[in-house]
Coordinates of C-alpha atoms in Angstrom, one line a residue:
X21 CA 62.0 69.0 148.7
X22 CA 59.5 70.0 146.4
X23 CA 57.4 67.5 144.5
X24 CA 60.3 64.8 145.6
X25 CA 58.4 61.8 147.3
X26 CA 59.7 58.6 146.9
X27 CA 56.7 57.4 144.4
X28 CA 58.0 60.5 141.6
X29 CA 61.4 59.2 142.8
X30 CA 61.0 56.2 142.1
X31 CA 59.1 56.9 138.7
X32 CA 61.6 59.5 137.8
X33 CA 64.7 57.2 137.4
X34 CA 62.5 53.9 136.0
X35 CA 63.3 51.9 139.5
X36 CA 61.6 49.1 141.0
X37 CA 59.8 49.6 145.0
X38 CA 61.0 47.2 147.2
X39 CA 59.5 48.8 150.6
X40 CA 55.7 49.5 152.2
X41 CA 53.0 50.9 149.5
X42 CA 52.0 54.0 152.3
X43 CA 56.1 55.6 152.1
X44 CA 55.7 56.4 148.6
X45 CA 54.2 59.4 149.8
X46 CA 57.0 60.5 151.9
X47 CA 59.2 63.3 150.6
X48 CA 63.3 63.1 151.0
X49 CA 65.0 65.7 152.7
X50 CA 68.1 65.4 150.6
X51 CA 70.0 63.3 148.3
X52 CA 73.9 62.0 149.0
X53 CA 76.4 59.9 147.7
X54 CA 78.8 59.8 150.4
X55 CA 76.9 57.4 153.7
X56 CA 79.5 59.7 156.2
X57 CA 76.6 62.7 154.8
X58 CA 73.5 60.9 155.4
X59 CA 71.5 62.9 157.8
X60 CA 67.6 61.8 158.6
X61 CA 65.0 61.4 155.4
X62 CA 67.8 62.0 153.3
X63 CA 68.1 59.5 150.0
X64 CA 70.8 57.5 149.6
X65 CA 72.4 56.4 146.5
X66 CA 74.9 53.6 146.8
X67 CA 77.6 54.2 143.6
X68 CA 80.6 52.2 142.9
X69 CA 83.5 53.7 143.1
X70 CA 86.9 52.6 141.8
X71 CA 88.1 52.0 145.4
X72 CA 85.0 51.4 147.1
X73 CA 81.2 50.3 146.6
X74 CA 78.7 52.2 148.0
X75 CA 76.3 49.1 149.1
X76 CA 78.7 48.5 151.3
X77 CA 76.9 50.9 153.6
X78 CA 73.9 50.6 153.3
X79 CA 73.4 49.2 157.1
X80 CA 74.9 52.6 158.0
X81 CA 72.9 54.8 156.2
X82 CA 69.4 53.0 157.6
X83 CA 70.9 53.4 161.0
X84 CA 71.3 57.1 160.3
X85 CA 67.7 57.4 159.6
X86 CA 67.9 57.2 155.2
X87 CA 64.3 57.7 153.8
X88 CA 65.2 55.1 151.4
X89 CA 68.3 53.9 149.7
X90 CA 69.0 53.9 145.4
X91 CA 70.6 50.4 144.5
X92 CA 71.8 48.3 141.8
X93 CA 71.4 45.1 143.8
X94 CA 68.6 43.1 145.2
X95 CA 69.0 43.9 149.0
X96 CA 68.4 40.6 151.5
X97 CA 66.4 41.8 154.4
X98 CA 67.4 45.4 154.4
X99 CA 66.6 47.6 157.3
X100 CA 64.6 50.4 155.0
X101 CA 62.9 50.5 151.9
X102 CA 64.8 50.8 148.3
X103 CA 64.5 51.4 145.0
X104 CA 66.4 49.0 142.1
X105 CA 67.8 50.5 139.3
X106 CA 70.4 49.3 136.5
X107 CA 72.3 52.3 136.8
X108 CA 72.7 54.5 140.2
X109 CA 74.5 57.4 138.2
X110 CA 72.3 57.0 135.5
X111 CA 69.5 57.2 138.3
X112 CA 71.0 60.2 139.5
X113 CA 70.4 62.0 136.6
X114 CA 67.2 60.9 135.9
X115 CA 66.1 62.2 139.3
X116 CA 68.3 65.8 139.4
X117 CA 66.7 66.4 136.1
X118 CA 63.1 65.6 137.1
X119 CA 63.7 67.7 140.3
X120 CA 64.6 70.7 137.7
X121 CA 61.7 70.3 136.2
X122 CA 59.7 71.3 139.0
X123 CA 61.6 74.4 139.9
X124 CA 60.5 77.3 139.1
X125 CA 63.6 79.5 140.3
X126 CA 66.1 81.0 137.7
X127 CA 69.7 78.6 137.0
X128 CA 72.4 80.1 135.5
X129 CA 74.9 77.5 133.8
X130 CA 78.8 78.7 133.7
X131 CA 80.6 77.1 130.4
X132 CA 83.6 77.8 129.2
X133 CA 87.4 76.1 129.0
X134 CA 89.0 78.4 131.0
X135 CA 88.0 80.4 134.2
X136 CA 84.5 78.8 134.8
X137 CA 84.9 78.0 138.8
X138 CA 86.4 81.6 139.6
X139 CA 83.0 83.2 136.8
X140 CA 80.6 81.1 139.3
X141 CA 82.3 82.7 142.3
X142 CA 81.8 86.6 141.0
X143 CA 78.3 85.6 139.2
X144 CA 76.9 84.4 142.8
X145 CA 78.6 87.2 144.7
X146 CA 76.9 89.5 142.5
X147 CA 73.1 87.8 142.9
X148 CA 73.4 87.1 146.3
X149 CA 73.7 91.0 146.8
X150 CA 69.9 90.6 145.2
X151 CA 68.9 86.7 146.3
X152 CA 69.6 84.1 147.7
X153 CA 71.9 81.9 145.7
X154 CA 72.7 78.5 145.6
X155 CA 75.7 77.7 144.0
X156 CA 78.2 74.7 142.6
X157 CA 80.6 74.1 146.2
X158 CA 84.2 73.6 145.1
X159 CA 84.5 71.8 141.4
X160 CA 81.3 69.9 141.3
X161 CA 80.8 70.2 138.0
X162 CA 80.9 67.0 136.5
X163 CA 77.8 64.2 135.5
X164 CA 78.3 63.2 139.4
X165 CA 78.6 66.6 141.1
X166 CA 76.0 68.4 138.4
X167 CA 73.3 66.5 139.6
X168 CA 73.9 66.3 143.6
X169 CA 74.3 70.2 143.7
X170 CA 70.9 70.5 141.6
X171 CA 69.9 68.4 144.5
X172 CA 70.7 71.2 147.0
X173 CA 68.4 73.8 145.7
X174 CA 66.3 74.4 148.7
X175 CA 62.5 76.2 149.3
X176 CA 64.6 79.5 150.4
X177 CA 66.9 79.6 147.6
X178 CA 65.7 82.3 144.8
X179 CA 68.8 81.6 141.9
X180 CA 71.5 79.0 141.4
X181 CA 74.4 79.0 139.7
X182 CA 75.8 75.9 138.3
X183 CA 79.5 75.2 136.8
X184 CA 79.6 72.7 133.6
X185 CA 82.5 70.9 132.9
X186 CA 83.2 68.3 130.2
X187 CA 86.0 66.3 128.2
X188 CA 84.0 65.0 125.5
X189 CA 81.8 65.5 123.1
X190 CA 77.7 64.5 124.9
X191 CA 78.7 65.1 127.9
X192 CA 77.6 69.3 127.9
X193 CA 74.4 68.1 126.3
X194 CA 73.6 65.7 129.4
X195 CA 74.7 68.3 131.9
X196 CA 72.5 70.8 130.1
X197 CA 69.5 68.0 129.9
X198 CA 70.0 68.5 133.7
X199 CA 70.2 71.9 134.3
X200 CA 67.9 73.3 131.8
X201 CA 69.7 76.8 132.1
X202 CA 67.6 80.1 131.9
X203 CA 71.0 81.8 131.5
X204 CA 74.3 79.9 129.5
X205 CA 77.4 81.9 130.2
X206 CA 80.2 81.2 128.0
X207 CA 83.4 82.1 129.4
X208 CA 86.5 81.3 126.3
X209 CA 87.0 78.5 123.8
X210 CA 90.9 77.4 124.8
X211 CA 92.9 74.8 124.3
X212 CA 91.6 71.7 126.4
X213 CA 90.8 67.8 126.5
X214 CA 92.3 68.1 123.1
X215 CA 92.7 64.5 123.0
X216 CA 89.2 64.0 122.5
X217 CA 88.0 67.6 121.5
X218 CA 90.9 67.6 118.7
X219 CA 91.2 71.3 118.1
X220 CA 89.5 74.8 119.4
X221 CA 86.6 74.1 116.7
X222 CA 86.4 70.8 118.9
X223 CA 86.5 72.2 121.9
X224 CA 83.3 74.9 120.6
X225 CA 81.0 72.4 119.3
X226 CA 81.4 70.0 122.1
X227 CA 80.9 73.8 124.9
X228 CA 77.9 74.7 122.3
X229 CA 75.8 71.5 123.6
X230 CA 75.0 74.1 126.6
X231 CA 72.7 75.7 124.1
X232 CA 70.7 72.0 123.5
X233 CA 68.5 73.2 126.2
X234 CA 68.3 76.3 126.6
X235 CA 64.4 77.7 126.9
X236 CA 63.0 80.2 123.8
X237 CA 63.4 83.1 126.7
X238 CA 66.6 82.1 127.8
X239 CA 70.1 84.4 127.9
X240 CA 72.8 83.6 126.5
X241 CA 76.2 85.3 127.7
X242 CA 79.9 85.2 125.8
X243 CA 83.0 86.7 125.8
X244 CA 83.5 89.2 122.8
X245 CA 86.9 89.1 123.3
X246 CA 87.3 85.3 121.7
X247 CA 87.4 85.0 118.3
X248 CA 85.3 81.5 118.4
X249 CA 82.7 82.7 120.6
X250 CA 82.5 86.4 118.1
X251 CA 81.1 83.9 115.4
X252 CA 78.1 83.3 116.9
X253 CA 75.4 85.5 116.0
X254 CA 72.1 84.1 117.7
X255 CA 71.1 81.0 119.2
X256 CA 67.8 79.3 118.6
X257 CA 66.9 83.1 117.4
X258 CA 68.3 84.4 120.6
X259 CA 71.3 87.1 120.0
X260 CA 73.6 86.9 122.7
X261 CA 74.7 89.3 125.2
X262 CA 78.0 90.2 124.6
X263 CA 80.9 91.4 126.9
X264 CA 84.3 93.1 126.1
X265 CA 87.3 94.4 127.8
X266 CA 89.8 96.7 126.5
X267 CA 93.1 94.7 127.3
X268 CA 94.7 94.9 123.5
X269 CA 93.9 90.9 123.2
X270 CA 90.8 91.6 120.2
X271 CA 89.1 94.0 118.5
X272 CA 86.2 95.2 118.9
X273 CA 83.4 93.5 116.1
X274 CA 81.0 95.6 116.7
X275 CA 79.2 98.1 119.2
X276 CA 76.8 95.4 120.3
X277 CA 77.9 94.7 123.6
X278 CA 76.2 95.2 126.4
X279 CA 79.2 95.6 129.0
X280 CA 82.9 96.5 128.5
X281 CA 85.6 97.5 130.5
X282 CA 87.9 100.0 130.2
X283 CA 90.6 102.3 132.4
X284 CA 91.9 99.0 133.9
X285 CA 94.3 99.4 136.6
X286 CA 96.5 96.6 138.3
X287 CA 96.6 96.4 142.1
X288 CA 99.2 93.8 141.8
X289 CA 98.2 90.5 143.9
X290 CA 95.5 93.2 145.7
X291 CA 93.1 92.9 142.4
X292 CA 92.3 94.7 139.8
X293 CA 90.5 98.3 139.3
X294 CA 88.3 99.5 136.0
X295 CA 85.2 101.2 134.9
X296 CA 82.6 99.3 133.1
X297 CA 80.5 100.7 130.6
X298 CA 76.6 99.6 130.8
X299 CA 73.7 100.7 128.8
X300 CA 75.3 104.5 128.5
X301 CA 76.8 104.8 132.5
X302 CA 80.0 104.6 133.2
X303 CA 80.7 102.0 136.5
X304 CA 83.9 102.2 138.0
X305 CA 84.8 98.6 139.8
X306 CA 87.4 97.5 142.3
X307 CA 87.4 93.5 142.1
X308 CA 89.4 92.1 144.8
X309 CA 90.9 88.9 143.4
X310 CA 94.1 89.6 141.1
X311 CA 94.7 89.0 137.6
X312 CA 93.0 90.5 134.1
X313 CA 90.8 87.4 133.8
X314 CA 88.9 88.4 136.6
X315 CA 87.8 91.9 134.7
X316 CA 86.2 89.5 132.0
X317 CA 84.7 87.5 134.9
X318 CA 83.3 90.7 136.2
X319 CA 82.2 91.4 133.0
X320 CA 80.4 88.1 132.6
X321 CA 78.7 88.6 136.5
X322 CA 78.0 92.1 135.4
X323 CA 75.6 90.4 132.4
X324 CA 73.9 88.1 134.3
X325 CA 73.3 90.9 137.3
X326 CA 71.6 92.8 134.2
X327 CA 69.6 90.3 133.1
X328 CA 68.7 89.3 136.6
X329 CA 67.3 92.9 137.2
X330 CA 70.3 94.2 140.1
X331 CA 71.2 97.3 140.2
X332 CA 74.3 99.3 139.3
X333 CA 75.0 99.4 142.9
X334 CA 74.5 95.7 143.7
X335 CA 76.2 94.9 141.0
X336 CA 79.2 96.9 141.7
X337 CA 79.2 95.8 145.3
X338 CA 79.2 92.1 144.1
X339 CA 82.4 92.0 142.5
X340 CA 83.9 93.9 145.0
X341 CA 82.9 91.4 147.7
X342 CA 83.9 88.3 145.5
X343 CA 86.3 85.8 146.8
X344 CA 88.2 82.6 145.0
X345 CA 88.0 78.9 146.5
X346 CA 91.1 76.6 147.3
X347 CA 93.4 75.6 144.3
X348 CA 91.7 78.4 142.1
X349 CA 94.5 81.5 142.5
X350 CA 93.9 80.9 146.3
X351 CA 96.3 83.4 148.3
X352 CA 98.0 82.1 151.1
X353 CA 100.0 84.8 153.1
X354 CA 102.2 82.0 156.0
X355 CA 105.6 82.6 157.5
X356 CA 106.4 85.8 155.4
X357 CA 105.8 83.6 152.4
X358 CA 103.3 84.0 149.6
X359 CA 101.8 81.1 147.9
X360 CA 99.9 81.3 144.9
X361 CA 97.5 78.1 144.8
X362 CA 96.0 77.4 141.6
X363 CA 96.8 73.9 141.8
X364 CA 93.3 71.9 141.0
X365 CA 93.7 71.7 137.1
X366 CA 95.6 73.2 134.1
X367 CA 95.9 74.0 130.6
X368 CA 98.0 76.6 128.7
X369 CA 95.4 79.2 128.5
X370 CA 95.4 79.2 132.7
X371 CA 98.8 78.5 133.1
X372 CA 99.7 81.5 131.2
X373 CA 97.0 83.9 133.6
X374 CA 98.8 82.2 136.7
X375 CA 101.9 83.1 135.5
X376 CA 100.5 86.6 134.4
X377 CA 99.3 86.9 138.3
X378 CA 102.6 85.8 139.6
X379 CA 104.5 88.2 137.9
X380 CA 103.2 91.0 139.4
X381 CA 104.6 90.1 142.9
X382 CA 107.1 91.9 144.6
X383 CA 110.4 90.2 145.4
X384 CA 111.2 86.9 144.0
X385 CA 108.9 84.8 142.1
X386 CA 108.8 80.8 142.1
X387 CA 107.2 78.9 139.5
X388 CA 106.5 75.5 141.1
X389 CA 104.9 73.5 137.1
X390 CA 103.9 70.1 136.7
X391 CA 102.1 68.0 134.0
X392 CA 98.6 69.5 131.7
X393 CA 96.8 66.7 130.7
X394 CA 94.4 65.8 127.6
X395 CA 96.4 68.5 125.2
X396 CA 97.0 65.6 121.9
X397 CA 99.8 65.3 119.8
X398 CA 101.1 68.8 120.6
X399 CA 101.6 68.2 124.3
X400 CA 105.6 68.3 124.6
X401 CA 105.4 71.6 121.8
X402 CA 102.6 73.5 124.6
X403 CA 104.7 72.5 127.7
X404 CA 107.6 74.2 126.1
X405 CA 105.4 76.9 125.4
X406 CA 104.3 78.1 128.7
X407 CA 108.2 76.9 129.4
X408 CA 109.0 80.2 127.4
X409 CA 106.3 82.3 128.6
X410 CA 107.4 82.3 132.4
X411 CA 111.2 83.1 131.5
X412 CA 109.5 86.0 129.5
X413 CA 107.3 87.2 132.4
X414 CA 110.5 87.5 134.6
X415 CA 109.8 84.5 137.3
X416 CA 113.3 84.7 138.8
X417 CA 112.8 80.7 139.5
X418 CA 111.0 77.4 137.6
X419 CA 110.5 74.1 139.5
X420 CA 109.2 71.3 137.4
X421 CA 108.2 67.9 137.7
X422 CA 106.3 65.4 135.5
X423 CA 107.3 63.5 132.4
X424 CA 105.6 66.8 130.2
X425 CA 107.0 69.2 132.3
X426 CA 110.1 68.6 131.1
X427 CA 109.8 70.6 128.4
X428 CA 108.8 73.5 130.3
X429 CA 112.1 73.4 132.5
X430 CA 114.0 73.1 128.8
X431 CA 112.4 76.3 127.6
X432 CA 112.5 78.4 130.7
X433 CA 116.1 77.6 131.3
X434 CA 116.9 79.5 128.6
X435 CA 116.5 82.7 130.5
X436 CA 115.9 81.9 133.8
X437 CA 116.6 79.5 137.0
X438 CA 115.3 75.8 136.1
X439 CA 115.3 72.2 137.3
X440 CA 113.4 69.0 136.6
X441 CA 112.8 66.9 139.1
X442 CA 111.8 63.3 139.4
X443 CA 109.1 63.2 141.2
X444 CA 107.0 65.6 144.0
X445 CA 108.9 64.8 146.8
X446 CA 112.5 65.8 145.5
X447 CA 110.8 69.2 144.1
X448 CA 109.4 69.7 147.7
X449 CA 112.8 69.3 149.1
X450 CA 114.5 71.6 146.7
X451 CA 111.4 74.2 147.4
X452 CA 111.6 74.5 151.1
X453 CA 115.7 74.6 151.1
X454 CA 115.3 77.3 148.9
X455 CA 112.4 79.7 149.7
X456 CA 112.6 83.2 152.1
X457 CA 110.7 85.4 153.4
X458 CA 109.1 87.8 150.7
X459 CA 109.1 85.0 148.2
X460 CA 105.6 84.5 146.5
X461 CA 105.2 80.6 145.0
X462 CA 103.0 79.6 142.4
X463 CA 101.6 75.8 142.1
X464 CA 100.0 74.8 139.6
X465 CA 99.5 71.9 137.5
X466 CA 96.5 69.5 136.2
X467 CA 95.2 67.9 139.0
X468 CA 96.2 64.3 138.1
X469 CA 99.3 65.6 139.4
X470 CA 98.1 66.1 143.1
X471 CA 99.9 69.4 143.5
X472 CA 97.4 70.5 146.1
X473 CA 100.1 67.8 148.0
X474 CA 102.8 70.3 147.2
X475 CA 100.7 73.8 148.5
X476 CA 99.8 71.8 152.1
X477 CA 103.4 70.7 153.0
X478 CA 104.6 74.4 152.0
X479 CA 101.7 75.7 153.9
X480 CA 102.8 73.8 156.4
X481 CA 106.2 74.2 156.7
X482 CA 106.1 77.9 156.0
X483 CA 103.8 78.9 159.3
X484 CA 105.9 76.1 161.3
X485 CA 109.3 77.7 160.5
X486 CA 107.5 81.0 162.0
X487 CA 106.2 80.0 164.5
X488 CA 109.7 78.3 165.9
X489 CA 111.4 81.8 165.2
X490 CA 112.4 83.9 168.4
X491 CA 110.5 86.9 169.5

């Protein structure tokens, strides 16, 4: 890793040497929290975890051939050199952000309240058909995962895409401290974290702390449908690129944008077809994941593909070759049954696009709800809500369970099939007593709630009962 010997390491993150003056000099292969990961001249740094403390395996880690180990206590005879710091997250930081100091390749940060995991997916499916990309792995977008997958950027890596996350106001401006993005991409201003954000004026101050660091040639990226993000005009002198999409949601500001889509056409749960509209050409797209928030990620990738010099033909080829992760509108095609998984977090803006997706299924169409968290005062009002927006998007059936959710069963079973349950497990028995083949389920819920639970054992059971039916 470049520029990352133990001696700038150490400096980097204010820590005490406690080892042989000669390995300063000795650059880390890699950087891990979790001792199961440590391969040979990696760095290991020992956090506490609610359940677990990382010191614990220290031994382990020297065994396994650590370079050196980050620790907030004074180690008795330890097989390997360390450094001592007050604060092994804090450290983390410290050292992710020194290390993106010295890189000299292009990072692209992905903001936004709703949508930001599946935008990182078609953003680095578009530049990898240009570079080679390094990109946030699942949801490691927090002050903890930030940093460790800034710590992945490799020699061979020409571009990395980052996802941002927050829940309060400070954080953004320490991820962006971090990252130090040459590109911000702001995706929508929704309701979220409204327990600490307060309202959507909230929720754009404390997503505008991307901008803290952004360079004096850097991009900035937003959504011209959203009515918070249209009231910026420039940043640090900067005007924005803008993206648009013709779905009825806004109008159109102005003629400033520099992508919008048009001609849309649902594919059902196959995607979605349209034909973007860059610097005078007309770009017809076939994106492969379904739902109309996926045109506006396009959109977004198709920004950042632009700035980043790809071609109309890269481009194009990028969101056609762009896939979703697990828990993020994740298809799961097992025993004749199709599961919707969007089960890793929630709020009413994604809810509603999940349950936009799952109405386009054929045959019957299962709703499987549980808690959003961090919504405020107005939680009960926004669970009945999205309560009223599935019986109005014609999901024949609503499973709920959750103390919240409650009020979505009370609004949806106003016009369609409903039931509360106490807890997960008496929802899972309900679900599998009930589905059949053709039926497509959503789950979804904030992840607090541990749906992912609820899409395993129906995974589970679905390819079992088809794989014990005769030939």
């Amino acid at each position: 890793m470049r520029e990352m010997s133990l001696k700038n390491i150490t400096a980097a993150c204010g820590g005490a040497w406690f080892g042989a003056p000669e390995l300063l000099e000795k650059e880390i292969s890699g950087a891990v929290i979790d001792s199961r990961q440590v391969r040979e001249g990696d760095l290991y740094i020992a956090m506490k975890g609610e359940r677990v403390d990382g010191h614990r395996f220290i031994p382990d880690v020297f065994a396994k051939g650590a370079a050196a180990v980050l620790s907030e206590q004074i180690l008795e005879n330890p097989a390997g050199p360390y450094i001592l710091v007050d604060s092994c997250p804090q450290a983390l930081k410290d050292i992710a952000g020194f290390y993106r100091s010295v890189l000299t390749i292009p990072v692209v940060g992905i903001a936004g309240s709703v949508g930001k995991t599946s935008t990182k997916e078609m953003v680095a499916a578009v530049l990898g058909q240009k570079y080679r990309v390094l990109k946030t792995e699942g949801n490691f977008n927090n002050e903890i995962g930030l940093p460790l997958t800034l710590l992945r950027i490799r020699p061979e890596h020409e571009t990395a895409v980052v996802e941002m996350g927050i829940s309060d106001f400070g954080e953004m401006h320490r991820l962006a401290k971090m990252a130090r993005p040459d590109i911000c991409v702001m995706t929508n201003i929704g309701q979220c974290h409204l327990e600490n954000l307060i309202d959507r004026d909230g929720v754009l101050k404390a997503k505008s702390e991307i901008f803290d660091y952004l360079k004096p040639d850097g991009v900035v990226v937003l959504n011209g449908n959203d009515d918070k993000l249209s009231s910026i005009e420039s940043i640090k002198g900067i005007p924005p690129l803008r993206y648009f999409v013709e779905d009825g949601s806004a109008k159109r500001m102005n003629d400033s944008y520099l992508v919008t889509a048009d001609a849309i056409v649902n594919r059902g749960l196959k995607g979605m077809d349209a034909v973007l509209h860059i610097q005078g050409e007309d770009w017809p797209i076939h994106e492969p994941i379904p739902g109309l928030h996926n045109i506006f990620n396009a959109c977004a990738a198709a920004c950042v593909g632009v700035a980043l010099g790809l071609t109309r033909a890269e481009i194009c080829a990028g969101i056609a070759a762009a896939r979703t992760i697990a828990g993020r509108t994740n298809l799961i095609e097992a025993g004749g049954i199709t599961i919707l998984d969007d089960c890793y977090n929630a709020n009413p803006a994604s809810m509603r696009a999940s349950l936009d997706v799952l109405s386009l299924a054929e045959g019957r169409k299962i709703a499987v709800l549980g808690d959003m968290g961090e919504l405020g005062e107005h939680e009960r009002e926004l669970h009945r809500e999205i309560g009223a927006y599935a019986a109005g998007k014609g999901i024949d059936m609503v499973l709920c369970t959750g103390e919240l959710s409650a009020e979505i069963k009370k609004a949806a079973s106003v016009r369609c099939a409903a039931e509360h349950f106490a807890d997960r497990g008496a929802l899972v028995e309900k679900l599998l007593s009930c589905i059949k083949k053709g039926d497509t389920v959503l789950v979804k819920a904030s992840h607090f709630m541990k749906f992912s639970e609820i899409t395993d054992e129906l995974e589970r059971y679905c390819r079992e009962s088809s794989d014990a039916e005769p030939e």
